[in-house]
Amino acid sequence: MIEHHKDLTSLTTFHVPAVAEQYCKVTTIDEARSVIQIAKEQKKSLKILGGGSNILLTKDLNSLVLHTCIDGMKTEVNTSTTLLTVNAGVEWHSLVSYCVENSLGGIENLALIPGFVGAAPIQNIGAYGVEIADVLESVTLLDLNTLEQYTLSNSECKFGYRDSIFKRSLAGKVLIVSVSLLLTNTNHKINYSYKDVALELELHSINTPTIADVFSAVVSVRKRKLPDPNVLGNAGSFFKNPVIPKTLLEEIQRQFPTIPSYKYDDENVKVAAAFLIENVGMKGYRSNEVGTHIHQPLVLVNYGNGTGGEVLELAHTIIEKVKSTFGITLQTEVNIW
Ligand code: FAD
Ligand code: NAP
C-alpha cells in the first residue's frame, strides 16, 4: 500500500528530517514489480531504499520511495563450499552472524556493517581487508524499465574499490532482488591483516584464530571505535579513502611524513582520508548540531537536530580544506538525496 507524505526521519541512520511524497514497503518481488509499474504510469521518479545507512537526505523527495524489505534465503551445500542466495531485504549483519554460527567462512570481517543485503554489492562493501566481491557469485536484478529479471556474474558487476557497475552504467536502472555468495565450509581463508583486528586477537592471546574469533574481534573493535547510529546519527565513512599517484604522496610526505598509505597498484596508493581531515584541524569539529566524530573524523555525525543541508555544508568545508592543504579532492561515499 502506498503511503503519502511519509516522514523518512527514522528510515535513514543519519536521522535527518525529510518527507517523501509517496512511499511503499515491499516484501515480495511481485509487490516490487507493481510499485515500479505505478511509478512508471505516474511518471514519478523512483528511489530505492534499503537500511538507509548510506544515504543523506537533504530535501523533501518528490518521488515514490520503494523500501526493499524482501526477506528469505536459499542454501545449496556442496562438499567444500555453500552457495547462499539471499534476498535483498535481509539485514547484512544478521547474515554475517548466521554464517559464523553455521561455520561458513568468507564474510566474518564484514561484521556490524549496517544495512541490507541488496545494497551490499552497490559500493562493494568492504572492511578489514575483505570486500563482498571476494565471495560474490552473482546478483539478480529487476530492470526498472522492462521489469524483466536477470542475473549478473561477479565479473559483470565490474567491482572496484567501493565501486561497481551499480554506481556507474546501471545506477538508478535496476532493483537488486537477491545476491548469491559462495562461502567456505572448511579450510577458511582467515584474514587479520588489519592492525586493529590483529591487536584485538593478540589481546585475547589468540594465535590461530577461527572465523568466530575474527568475527568477535571485528565486533569489539567496531563497537569501540565507531559511533552507533542508534545513538549518534551517521552513515559511516562520509568520504572514500582517496587513491592518488605515488608522486603526489611523495610531495605530501615532505610536510606530513607520517601519512598512512597503502599500495593500490603500480602507480597509485590509497591514503587514509581520516588523516587528511584530522590534519586540516577537523577531527571532533562541531558546528551546532553536526560535526565530525571525535575518534573517526571520516564519519560525519548528527547530534540530534541537524539537517541534511548542514551535514552537506560541513562536507563541502572539509573538501575545500583538504583540497587546499593536500591537493586532493575527497569524493563522497554516501549517496546524497
Ligand atoms: P541504503 O543506504 O538504503 O542505500 C544505499 C544506496 O543503495 C542508495 O543509492 C539506494 O538507492 C541503493 N539501494 C539500496 N538497496 C538497493 C537495492 N535493493 N537495489 C538497488 N539499489 C539499492 N560500508 C562499507 O562498505 N564498509 C563498512 O565497514 C561500513 N561501515 C559502516 C558503519 C556505519 C556505522 C554506518 C552507518 C555505515 C557503514 N557503511 C559501511 C555504509 C553502509 O552500511 C553500506 O554502504 C551498506 O551496504 C548500505 O546498505 P543500506 O541497505 O543501508 O543501503
Ligand atoms: P583503520 O583500520 O584505522 O584504517 C584507516 C584506513 O587505512 C582504512 O580506511 C583502510 O582502508 C586503510 N588500511 C588500514 N590498514 C590497512 C591494510 N593493512 N591494508 C590496506 N589498507 C589499510 O580504519 P577504520 O576507520 O577503523 O575502519 C576499519 C575498516 O572498516 C576499514 O576497512 C574501513 O574501510 C571499514 N569501515 C568502513 C566504513 C564505511 O562507511 N565505508 C565505516 C567504518 C569502517 P580501507 O577503507 O580500504 O579498508
Coordinates of N, CA and C and ligand atoms in Angstrom, one line a residue, residues 54 123 126-129 161-162 193-196 221-222 225-226 235-238 241 260 262-263 270-274 296 298-299 333, ligand 2:
N54 N 23.5 4.5 4.1 CA 24.5 5.1 3.2 C 23.8 6.2 2.4
Q123 N 28.2 -0.6 -3.4 CA 29.5 0.0 -3.2 C 30.6 -1.0 -2.9
G126 N 33.1 -3.2 2.1 CA 34.4 -3.7 2.5 C 34.8 -3.3 3.9
A127 N 35.6 -4.1 4.5 CA 36.2 -3.7 5.8 C 37.3 -4.7 6.2
Y128 N 38.3 -4.2 6.8 CA 39.4 -5.1 7.4 C 39.9 -6.1 6.3
G129 N 40.1 -5.5 5.1 CA 40.8 -6.3 4.1 C 39.9 -7.3 3.3
Y161 N 37.3 -0.7 -5.9 CA 37.4 -0.2 -4.5 C 36.1 0.7 -4.2
R162 N 35.2 0.1 -3.4 CA 33.9 0.8 -3.1 C 33.2 1.2 -4.4
S193 N 44.8 -9.1 8.7 CA 45.9 -8.3 8.3 C 45.8 -6.8 8.8
Y194 N 44.6 -6.4 9.2 CA 44.5 -5.0 9.7 C 44.9 -5.0 11.2
K195 N 45.7 -3.9 11.5 CA 46.3 -3.8 12.8 C 45.3 -3.9 13.9
D196 N 44.2 -3.2 13.8 CA 43.2 -3.2 14.9 C 42.7 -4.7 15.2
V221 N 36.2 -4.2 18.0 CA 36.9 -3.0 17.5 C 35.9 -2.0 17.0
R222 N 34.9 -2.5 16.3 CA 33.9 -1.5 15.7 C 33.1 -0.9 16.8
K225 N 35.3 1.8 18.4 CA 35.8 2.9 17.5 C 34.7 3.7 16.8
L226 N 33.6 3.0 16.4 CA 32.6 3.7 15.6 C 31.4 4.1 16.3
A235 N 26.4 8.0 8.8 CA 26.3 7.0 7.7 C 27.6 6.3 7.4
G236 N 28.4 6.1 8.5 CA 29.7 5.5 8.3 C 30.7 6.6 7.7
S237 N 31.6 6.1 6.9 CA 32.6 6.9 6.3 C 31.9 7.8 5.3
F238 N 32.0 9.1 5.4 CA 31.3 10.0 4.5 C 32.0 10.1 3.2
N241 N 38.4 6.7 0.9 CA 39.8 6.9 1.0 C 40.4 7.2 -0.4
P260 N 49.5 7.8 6.6 CA 49.4 6.4 6.3 C 49.0 6.2 4.8
Y262 N 48.8 3.0 1.5 CA 48.7 1.5 1.2 C 48.8 1.4 -0.3
K263 N 49.5 0.3 -0.7 CA 49.7 0.0 -2.1 C 48.3 -0.2 -2.8
K270 N 46.7 4.2 -1.9 CA 45.5 4.7 -1.2 C 45.9 5.3 0.1
V271 N 45.4 6.5 0.4 CA 45.8 7.2 1.6 C 44.5 7.3 2.5
A272 N 44.8 7.4 3.8 CA 43.7 7.4 4.8 C 43.0 8.8 4.8
A273 N 41.8 8.9 4.4 CA 41.0 10.2 4.4 C 41.0 10.8 5.8
A274 N 40.9 9.9 6.8 CA 40.8 10.4 8.2 C 42.0 11.2 8.6
Q296 N 36.8 9.2 14.9 CA 37.0 8.8 13.5 C 36.4 10.0 12.6
L298 N 36.4 10.7 9.7 CA 35.8 10.4 8.4 C 34.3 10.2 8.5
V299 N 33.8 10.0 9.7 CA 32.4 9.8 10.0 C 31.8 11.2 10.4
E333 N 31.3 9.1 -0.3 CA 30.9 7.7 -0.4 C 29.4 7.6 -0.2
Ligands
NAP2 P1 41.7 1.9 10.1 O1 41.8 0.4 10.4 O2 42.0 2.9 11.1 O3 42.5 2.2 8.8 C1 42.4 3.5 8.2 C2 42.4 3.4 6.7 O4 43.6 2.8 6.2 C3 41.3 2.4 6.3 O5 40.2 3.1 5.8 C4 41.9 1.4 5.4 O6 41.4 1.4 4.1 C5 43.4 1.7 5.4 N1 44.1 0.5 5.9 C6 44.4 0.2 7.2 N2 45.1 -0.9 7.3 C7 45.3 -1.4 6.0 C8 45.9 -2.5 5.5 N3 46.5 -3.4 6.2 N4 45.8 -2.7 4.1 C9 45.2 -1.8 3.4 N5 44.6 -0.7 3.8 C10 44.6 -0.5 5.2 O7 40.1 2.2 9.6 P2 38.8 2.3 10.4 O8 38.2 3.6 10.1 O9 39.0 1.9 11.8 O10 37.9 1.3 9.6 C11 38.2 -0.1 9.7 C12 37.7 -0.8 8.5 O11 36.2 -0.7 8.4 C13 38.2 -0.3 7.2 O12 38.4 -1.3 6.3 C14 37.1 0.7 6.7 O13 37.0 0.8 5.3 C15 35.9 0.0 7.3 N6 34.8 1.0 7.6 C16 34.1 1.5 6.6 C17 33.1 2.4 6.8 C18 32.3 2.9 5.6 O14 31.2 3.5 5.9 N7 32.7 2.7 4.4 C19 32.8 2.8 8.1 C20 33.6 2.3 9.1 C21 34.6 1.4 8.9 P3 40.1 0.6 3.7 O15 39.0 1.6 4.0 O16 40.3 0.5 2.2 O17 40.0 -0.7 4.4

